[in-house]
PDB file of C-alpha atoms in Angstrom:
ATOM      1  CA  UNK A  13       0.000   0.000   0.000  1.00 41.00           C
ATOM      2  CA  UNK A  14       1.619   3.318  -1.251  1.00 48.00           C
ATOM      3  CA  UNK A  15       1.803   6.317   0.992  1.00 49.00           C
ATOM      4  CA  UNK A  16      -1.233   7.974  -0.637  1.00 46.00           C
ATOM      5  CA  UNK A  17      -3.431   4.966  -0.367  1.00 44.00           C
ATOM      6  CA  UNK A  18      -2.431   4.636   3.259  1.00 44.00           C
ATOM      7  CA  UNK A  19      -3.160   8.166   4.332  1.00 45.00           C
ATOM      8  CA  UNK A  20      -6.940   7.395   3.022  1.00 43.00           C
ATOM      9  CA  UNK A  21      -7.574   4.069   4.709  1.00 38.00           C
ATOM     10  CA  UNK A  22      -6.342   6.015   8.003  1.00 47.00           C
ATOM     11  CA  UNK A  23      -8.387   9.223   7.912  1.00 47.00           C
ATOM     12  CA  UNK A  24     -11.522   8.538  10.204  1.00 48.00           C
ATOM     13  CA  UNK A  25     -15.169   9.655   8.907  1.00 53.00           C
ATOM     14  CA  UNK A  26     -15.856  13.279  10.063  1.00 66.00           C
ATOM     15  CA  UNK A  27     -19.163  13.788  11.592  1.00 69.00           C
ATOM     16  CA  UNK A  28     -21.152  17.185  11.392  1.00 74.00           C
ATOM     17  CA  UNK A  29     -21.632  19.194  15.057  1.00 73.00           C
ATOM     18  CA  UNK A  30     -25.471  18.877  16.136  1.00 62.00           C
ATOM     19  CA  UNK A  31     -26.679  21.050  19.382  1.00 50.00           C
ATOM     20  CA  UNK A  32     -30.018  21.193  20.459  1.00 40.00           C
ATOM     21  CA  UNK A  33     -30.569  24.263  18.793  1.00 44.00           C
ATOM     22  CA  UNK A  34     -30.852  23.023  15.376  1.00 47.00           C
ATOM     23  CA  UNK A  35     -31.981  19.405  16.196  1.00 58.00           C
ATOM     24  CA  UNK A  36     -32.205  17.521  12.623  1.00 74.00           C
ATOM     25  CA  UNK A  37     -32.279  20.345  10.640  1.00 85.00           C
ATOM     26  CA  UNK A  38     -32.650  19.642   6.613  1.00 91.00           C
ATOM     27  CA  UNK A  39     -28.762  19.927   6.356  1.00 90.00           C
ATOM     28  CA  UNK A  40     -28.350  16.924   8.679  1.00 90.00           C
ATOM     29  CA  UNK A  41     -30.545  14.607   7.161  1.00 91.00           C
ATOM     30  CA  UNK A  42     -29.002  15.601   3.522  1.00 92.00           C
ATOM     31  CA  UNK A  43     -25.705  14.780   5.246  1.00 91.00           C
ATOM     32  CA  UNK A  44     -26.727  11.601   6.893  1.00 91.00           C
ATOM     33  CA  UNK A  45     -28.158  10.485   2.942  1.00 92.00           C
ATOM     34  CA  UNK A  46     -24.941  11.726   1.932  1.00 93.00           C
ATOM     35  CA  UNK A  47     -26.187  14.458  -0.204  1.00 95.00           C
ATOM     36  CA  UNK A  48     -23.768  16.576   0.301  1.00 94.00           C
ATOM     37  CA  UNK A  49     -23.790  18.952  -1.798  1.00 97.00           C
ATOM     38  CA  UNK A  50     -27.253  19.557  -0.294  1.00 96.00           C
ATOM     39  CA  UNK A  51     -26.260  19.545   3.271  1.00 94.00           C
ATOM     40  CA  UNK A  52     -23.440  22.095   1.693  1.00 96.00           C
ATOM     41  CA  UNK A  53     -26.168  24.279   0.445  1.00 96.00           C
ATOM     42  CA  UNK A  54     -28.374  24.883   3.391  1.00 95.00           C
ATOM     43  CA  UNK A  55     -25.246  24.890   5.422  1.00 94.00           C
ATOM     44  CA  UNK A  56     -23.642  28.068   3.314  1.00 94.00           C
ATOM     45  CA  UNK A  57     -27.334  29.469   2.907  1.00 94.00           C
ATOM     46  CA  UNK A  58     -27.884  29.392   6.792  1.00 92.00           C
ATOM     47  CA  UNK A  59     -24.343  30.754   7.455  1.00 92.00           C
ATOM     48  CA  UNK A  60     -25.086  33.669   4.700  1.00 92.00           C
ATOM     49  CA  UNK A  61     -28.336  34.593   6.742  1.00 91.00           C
ATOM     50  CA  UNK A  62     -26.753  35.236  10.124  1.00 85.00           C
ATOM     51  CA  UNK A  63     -25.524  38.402  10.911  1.00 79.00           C
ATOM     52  CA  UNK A  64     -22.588  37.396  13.426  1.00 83.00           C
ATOM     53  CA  UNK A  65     -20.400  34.651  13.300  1.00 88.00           C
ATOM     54  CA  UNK A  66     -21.509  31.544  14.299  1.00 93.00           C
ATOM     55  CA  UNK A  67     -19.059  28.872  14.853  1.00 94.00           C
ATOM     56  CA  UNK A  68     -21.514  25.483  14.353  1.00 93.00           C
ATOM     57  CA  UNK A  69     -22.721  26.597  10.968  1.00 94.00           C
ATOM     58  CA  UNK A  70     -19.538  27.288   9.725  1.00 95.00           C
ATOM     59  CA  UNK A  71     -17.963  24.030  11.007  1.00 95.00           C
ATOM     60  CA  UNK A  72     -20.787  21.835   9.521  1.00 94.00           C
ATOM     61  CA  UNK A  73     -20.144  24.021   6.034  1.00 95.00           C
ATOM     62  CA  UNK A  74     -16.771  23.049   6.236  1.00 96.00           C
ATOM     63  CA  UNK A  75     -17.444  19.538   6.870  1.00 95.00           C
ATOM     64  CA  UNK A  76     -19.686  19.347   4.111  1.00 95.00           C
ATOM     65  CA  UNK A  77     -17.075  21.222   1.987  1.00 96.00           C
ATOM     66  CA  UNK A  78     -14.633  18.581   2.898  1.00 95.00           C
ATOM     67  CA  UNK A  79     -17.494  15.412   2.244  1.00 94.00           C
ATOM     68  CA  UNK A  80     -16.925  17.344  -1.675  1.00 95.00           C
ATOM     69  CA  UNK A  81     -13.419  17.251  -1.588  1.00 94.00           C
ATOM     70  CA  UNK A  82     -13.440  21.183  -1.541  1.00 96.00           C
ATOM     71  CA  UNK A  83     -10.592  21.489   0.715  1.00 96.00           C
ATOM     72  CA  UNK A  84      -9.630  25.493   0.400  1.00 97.00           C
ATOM     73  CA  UNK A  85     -13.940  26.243   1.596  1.00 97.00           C
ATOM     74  CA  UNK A  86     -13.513  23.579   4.203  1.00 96.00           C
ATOM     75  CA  UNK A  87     -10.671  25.097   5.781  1.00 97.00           C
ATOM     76  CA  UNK A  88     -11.763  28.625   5.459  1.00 97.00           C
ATOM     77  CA  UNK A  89     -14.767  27.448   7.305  1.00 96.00           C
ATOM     78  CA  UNK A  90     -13.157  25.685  10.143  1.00 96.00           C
ATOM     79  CA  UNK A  91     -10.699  28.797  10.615  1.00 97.00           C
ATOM     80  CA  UNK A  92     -13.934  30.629  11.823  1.00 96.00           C
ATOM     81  CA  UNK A  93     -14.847  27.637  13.522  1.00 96.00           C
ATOM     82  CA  UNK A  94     -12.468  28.431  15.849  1.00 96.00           C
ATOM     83  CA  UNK A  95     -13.992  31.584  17.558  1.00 94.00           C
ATOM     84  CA  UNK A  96     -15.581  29.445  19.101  1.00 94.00           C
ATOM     85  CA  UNK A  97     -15.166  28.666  22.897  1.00 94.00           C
ATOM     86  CA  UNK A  98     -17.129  25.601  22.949  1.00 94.00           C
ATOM     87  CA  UNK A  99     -13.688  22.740  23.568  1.00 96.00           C
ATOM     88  CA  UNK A 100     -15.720  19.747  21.858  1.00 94.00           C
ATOM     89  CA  UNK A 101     -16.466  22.243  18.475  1.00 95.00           C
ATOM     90  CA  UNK A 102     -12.534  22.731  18.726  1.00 96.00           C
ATOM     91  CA  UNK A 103     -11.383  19.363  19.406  1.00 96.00           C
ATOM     92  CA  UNK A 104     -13.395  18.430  16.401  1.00 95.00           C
ATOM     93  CA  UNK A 105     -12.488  21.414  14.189  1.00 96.00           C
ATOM     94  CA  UNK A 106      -8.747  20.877  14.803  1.00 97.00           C
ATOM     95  CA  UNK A 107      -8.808  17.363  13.917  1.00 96.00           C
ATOM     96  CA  UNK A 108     -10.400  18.089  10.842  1.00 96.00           C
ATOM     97  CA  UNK A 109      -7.875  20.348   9.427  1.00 97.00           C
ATOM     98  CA  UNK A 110      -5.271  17.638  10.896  1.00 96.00           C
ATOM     99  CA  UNK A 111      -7.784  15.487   8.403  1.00 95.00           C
ATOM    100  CA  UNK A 112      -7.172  18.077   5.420  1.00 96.00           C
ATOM    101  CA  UNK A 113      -3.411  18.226   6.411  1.00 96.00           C
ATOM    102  CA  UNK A 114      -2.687  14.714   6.109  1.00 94.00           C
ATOM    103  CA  UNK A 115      -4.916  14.624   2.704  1.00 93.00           C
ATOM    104  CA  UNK A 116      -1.949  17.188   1.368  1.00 94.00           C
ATOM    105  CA  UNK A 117       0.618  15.385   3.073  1.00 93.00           C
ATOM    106  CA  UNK A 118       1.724  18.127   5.056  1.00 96.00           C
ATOM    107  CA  UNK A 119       2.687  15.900   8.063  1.00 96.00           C
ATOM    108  CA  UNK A 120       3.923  18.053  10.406  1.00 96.00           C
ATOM    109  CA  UNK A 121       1.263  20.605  10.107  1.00 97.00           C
ATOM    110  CA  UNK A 122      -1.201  17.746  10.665  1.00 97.00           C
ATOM    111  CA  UNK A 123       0.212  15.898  13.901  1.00 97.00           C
ATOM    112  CA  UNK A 124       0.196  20.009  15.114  1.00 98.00           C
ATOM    113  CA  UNK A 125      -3.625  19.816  14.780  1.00 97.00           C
ATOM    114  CA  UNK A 126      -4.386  16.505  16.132  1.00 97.00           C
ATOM    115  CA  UNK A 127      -1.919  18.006  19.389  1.00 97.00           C
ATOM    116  CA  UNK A 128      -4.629  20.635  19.512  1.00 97.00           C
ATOM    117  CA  UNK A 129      -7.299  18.072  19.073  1.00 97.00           C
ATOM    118  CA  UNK A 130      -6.119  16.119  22.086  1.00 97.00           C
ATOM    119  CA  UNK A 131      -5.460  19.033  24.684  1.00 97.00           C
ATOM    120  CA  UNK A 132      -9.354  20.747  24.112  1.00 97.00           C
ATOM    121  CA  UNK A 133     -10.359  16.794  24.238  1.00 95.00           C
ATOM    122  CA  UNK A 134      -8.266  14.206  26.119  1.00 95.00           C
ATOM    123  CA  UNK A 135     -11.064  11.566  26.191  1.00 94.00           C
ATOM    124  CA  UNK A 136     -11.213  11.852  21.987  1.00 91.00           C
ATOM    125  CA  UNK A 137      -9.500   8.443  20.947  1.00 93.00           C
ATOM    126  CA  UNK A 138      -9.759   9.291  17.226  1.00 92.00           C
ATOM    127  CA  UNK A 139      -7.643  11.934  17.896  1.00 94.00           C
ATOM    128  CA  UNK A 140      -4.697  10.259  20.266  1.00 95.00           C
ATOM    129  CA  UNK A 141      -5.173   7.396  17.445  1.00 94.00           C
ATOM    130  CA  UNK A 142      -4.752  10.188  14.308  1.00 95.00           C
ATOM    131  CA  UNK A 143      -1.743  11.694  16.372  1.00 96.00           C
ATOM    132  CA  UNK A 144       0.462   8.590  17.192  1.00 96.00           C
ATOM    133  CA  UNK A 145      -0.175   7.484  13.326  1.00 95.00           C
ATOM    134  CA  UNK A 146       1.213  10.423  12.192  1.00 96.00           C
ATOM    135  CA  UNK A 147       3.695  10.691  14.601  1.00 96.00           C
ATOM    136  CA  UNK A 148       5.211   7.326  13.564  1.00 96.00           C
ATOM    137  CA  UNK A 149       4.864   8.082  10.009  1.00 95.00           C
ATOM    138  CA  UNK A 150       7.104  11.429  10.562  1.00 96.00           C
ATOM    139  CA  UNK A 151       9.186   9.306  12.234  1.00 96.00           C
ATOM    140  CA  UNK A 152       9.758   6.576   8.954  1.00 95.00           C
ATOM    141  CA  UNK A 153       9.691   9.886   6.797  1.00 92.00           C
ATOM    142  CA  UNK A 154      12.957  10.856   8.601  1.00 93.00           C
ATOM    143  CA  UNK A 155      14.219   7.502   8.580  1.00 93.00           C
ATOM    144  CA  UNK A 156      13.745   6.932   4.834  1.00 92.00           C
ATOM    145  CA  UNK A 157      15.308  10.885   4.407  1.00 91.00           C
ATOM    146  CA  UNK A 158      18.278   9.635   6.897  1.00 91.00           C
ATOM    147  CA  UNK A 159      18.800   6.471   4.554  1.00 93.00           C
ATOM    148  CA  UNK A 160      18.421   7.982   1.109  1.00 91.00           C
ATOM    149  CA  UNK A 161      21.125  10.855   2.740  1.00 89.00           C
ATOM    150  CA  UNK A 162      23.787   7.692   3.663  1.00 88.00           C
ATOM    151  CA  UNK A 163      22.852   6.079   0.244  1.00 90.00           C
ATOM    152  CA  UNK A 164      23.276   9.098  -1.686  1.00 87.00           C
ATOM    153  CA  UNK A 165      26.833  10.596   0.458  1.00 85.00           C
ATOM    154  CA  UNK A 166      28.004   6.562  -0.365  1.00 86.00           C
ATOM    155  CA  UNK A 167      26.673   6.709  -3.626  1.00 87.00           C
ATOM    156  CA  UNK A 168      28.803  10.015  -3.804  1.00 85.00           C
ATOM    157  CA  UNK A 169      32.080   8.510  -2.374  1.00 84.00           C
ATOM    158  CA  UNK A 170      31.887   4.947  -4.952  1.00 85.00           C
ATOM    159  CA  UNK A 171      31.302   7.506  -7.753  1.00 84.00           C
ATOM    160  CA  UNK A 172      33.765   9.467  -6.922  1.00 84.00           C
ATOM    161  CA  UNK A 173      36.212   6.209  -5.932  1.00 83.00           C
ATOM    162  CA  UNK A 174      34.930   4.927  -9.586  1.00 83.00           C
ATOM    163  CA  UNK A 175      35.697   8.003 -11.206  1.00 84.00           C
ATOM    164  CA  UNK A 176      39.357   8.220  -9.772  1.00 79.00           C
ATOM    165  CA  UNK A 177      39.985   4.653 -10.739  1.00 83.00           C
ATOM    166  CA  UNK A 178      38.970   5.462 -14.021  1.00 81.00           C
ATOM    167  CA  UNK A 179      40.910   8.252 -14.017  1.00 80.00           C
ATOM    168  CA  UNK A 180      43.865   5.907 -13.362  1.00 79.00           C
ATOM    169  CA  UNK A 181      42.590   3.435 -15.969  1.00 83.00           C
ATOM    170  CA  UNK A 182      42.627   6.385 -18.708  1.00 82.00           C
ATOM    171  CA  UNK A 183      45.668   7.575 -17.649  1.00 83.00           C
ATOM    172  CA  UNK A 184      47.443   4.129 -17.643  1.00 82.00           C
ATOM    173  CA  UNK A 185      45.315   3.734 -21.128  1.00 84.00           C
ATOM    174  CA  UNK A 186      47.133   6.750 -22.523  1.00 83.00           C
ATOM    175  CA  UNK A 187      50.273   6.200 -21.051  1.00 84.00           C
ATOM    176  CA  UNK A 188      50.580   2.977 -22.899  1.00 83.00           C
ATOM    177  CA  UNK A 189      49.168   4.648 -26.232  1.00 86.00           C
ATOM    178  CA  UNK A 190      51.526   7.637 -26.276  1.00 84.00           C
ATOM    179  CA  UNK A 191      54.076   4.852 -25.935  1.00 86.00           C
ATOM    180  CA  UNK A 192      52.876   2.998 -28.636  1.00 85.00           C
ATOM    181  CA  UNK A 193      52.873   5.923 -30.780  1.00 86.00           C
ATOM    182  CA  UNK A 194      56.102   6.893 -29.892  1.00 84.00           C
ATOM    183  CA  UNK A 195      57.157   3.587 -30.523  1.00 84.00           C
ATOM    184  CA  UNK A 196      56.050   3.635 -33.647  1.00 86.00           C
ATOM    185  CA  UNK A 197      57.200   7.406 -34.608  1.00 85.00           C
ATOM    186  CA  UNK A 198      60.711   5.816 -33.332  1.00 85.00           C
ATOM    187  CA  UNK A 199      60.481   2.888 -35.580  1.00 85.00           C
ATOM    188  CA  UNK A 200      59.580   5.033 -38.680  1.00 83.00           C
ATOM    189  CA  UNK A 201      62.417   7.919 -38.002  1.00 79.00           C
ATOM    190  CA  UNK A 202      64.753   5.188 -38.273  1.00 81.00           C
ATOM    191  CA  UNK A 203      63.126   3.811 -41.178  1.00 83.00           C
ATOM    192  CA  UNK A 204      63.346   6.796 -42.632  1.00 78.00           C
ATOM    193  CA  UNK A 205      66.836   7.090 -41.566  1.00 81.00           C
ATOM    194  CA  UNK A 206      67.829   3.969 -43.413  1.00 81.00           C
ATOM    195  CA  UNK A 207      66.838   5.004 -46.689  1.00 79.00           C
ATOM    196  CA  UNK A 208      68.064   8.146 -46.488  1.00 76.00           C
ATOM    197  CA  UNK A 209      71.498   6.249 -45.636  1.00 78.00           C
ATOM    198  CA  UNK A 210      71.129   4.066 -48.814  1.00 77.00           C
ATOM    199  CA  UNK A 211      69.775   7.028 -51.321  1.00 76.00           C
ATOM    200  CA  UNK A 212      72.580   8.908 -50.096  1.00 75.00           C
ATOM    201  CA  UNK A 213      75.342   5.928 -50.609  1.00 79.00           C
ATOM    202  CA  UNK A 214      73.491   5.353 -53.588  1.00 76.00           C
ATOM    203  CA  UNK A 215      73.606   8.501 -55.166  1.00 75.00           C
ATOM    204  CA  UNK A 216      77.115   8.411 -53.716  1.00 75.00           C
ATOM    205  CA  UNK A 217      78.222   5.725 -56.085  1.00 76.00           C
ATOM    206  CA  UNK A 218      76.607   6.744 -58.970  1.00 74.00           C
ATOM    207  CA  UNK A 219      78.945  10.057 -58.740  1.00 71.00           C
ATOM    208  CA  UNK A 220      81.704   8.242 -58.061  1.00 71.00           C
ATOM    209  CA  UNK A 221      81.075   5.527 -61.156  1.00 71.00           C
ATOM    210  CA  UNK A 222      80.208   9.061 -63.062  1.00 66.00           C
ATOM    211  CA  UNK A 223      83.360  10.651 -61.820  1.00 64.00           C
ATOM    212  CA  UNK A 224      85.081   7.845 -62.789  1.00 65.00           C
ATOM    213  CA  UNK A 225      84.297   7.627 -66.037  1.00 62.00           C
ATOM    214  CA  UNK A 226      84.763  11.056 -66.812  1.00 56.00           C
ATOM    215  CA  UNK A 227      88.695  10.022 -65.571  1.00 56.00           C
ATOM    216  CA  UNK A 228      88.889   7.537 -67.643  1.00 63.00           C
ATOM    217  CA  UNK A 229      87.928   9.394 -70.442  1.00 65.00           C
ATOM    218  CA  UNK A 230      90.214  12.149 -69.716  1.00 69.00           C
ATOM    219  CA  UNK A 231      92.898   9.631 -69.638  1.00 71.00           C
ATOM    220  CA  UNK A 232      91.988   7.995 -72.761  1.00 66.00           C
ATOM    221  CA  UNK A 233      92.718  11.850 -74.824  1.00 73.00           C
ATOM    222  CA  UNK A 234      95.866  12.205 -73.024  1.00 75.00           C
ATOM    223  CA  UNK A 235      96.741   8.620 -74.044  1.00 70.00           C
ATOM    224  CA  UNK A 236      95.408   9.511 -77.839  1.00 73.00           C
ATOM    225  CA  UNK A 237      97.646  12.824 -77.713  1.00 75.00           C
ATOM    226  CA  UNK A 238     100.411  11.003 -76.716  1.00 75.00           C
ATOM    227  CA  UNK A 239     100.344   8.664 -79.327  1.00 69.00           C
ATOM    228  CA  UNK A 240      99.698  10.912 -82.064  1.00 73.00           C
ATOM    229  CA  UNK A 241     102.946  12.882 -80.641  1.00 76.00           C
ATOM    230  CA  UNK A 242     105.048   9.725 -80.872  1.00 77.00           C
ATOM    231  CA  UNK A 243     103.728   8.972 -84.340  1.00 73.00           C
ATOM    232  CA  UNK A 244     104.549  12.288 -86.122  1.00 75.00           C
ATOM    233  CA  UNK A 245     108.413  12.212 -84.194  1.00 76.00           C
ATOM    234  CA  UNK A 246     108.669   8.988 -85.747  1.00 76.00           C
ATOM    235  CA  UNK A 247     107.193  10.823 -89.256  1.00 75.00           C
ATOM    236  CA  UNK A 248     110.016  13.341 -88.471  1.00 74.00           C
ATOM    237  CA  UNK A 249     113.050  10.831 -88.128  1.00 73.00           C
ATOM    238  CA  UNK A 250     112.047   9.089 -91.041  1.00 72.00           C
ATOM    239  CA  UNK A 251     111.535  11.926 -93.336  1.00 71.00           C
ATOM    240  CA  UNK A 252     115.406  13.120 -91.846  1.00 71.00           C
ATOM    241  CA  UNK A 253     116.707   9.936 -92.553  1.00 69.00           C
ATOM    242  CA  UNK A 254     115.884   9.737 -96.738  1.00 67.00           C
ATOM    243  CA  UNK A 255     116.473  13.413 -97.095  1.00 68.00           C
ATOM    244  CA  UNK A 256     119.646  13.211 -95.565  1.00 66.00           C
ATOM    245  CA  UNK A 257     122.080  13.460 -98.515  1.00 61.00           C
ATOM    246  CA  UNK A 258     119.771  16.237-100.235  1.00 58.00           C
ATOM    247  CA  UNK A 259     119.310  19.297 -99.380  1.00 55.00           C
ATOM    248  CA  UNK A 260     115.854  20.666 -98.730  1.00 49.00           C
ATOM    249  CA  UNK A 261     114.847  23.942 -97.753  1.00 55.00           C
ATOM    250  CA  UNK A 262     113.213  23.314 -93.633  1.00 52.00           C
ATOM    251  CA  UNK A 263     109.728  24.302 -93.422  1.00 49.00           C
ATOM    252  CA  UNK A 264     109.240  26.405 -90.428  1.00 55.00           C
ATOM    253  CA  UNK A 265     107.212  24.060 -88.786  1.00 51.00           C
ATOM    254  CA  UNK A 266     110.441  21.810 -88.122  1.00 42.00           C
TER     255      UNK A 266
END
């Protein structure tokens, strides 16, 4: 049974205040048939009629307000109830508005009433009965605060527990992924490092071979020059030799 449902199954049946005044007036009877809008009716008509205040009328309007469920009339009703100095209309008017308390839920305000109740009526068991019910509920209503405060400061210190050890875990996460990457970054400078080193002794050798045969080349025209030299000398001694016993004018070029 929820809260709500537990509130109504407590609340004990109001009763309207008869004095031998009024007897069984029309409003009774409606109220007793439960026609309450009726009762409400002659109630409010009677109350509008009188020139002062007059506590009865206004307490049964209210209880006939509250029979409707119109809670804001019933209560402004009882309020003027209250002028009274009559300590049975009291008893009864304050544990009606403990009644219309408890029906909002308003627990404190409510055991306050039924208090009242009690002290203008100690003989009332429907009151002492209304006032240790709501007392006790107060009571588990402070309890349940109490334990939904330790389960939500735990709550609180597991989160935050949880949130530091995933703090770690990310941390440790990233640790090892930074030194992945810079694993990896490692690995590919010296990649990169080796095939620099073999373009470069690459390109290296191709000079060289280049150089090299731009040596040899160089070589082979000195060689070619040298020959050619040696050839016409040995043009020159021959041509002396047969011309030897003749005499031939030298061409400047000898």
């Amino acid at each position: 049974m929820n809260r709500g449902n537990y509130i109504k199954y407590i609340i004990i049946g109001i009763f309207l205040f008869s004095s031998s005044i009024f007897g069984i007036d029309p409003g009774t009877s409606a109220y007793q048939k439960e026609k309450y809008k009726k009762a409400y009716n002659y109630y409010k008509y009677k109350l509008d009629e009188e020139e002062n205040d007059n506590p009865i009328l206004s307490f049964n309007t209210g209880v006939a307000s509250q029979k409707l469920g119109d809670y804001e009339e019933a209560e402004k009703n009882y309020v003027e109830a209250l002028l009274s100095e009559d300590t049975e209309l009291l008893a009864k008017t304050e544990y009606n508005l403990g009644q219309i308390n408890l029906n909002r839920k308003q627990l404190s305000e409510a055991l306050e009433h039924f208090k009242k109740s009690i002290r203008y009526d100690s003989s009332d068991y429907d009151s002492k009965v209304m006032y240790e019910t709501v007392r006790k509920m107060i009571e588990e209503q402070k309890k349940q605060n109490e334990n939904q405060k330790q389960n939500k400061k735990q709550n609180k210190k597991q989160n935050k527990q949880d949130q530091s050890k995933n703090d770690s875990q990310n941390q440790e996460k990233n640790k090892e992924q930074n030194q992945e990457q810079a694993d990896r970054e490692k690995e590919q400078n010296k990649q990169n490092q080796n095939r620099n080193k073999a373009e470069d002794k690459a390109q290296e050798k191709k000079m060289q071979e280049m150089e090299k045969k731009s040596i040899s080349k160089k070589q082979a025209e000195n060689i070619l020059d040298a020959v050619k030299e040696r050839e016409l000398e040995s043009i020159k001694k021959l041509i002396r030799y047969k011309m030897k016993d003749k005499k031939i004018k030298k061409s400047k070029d000898w």
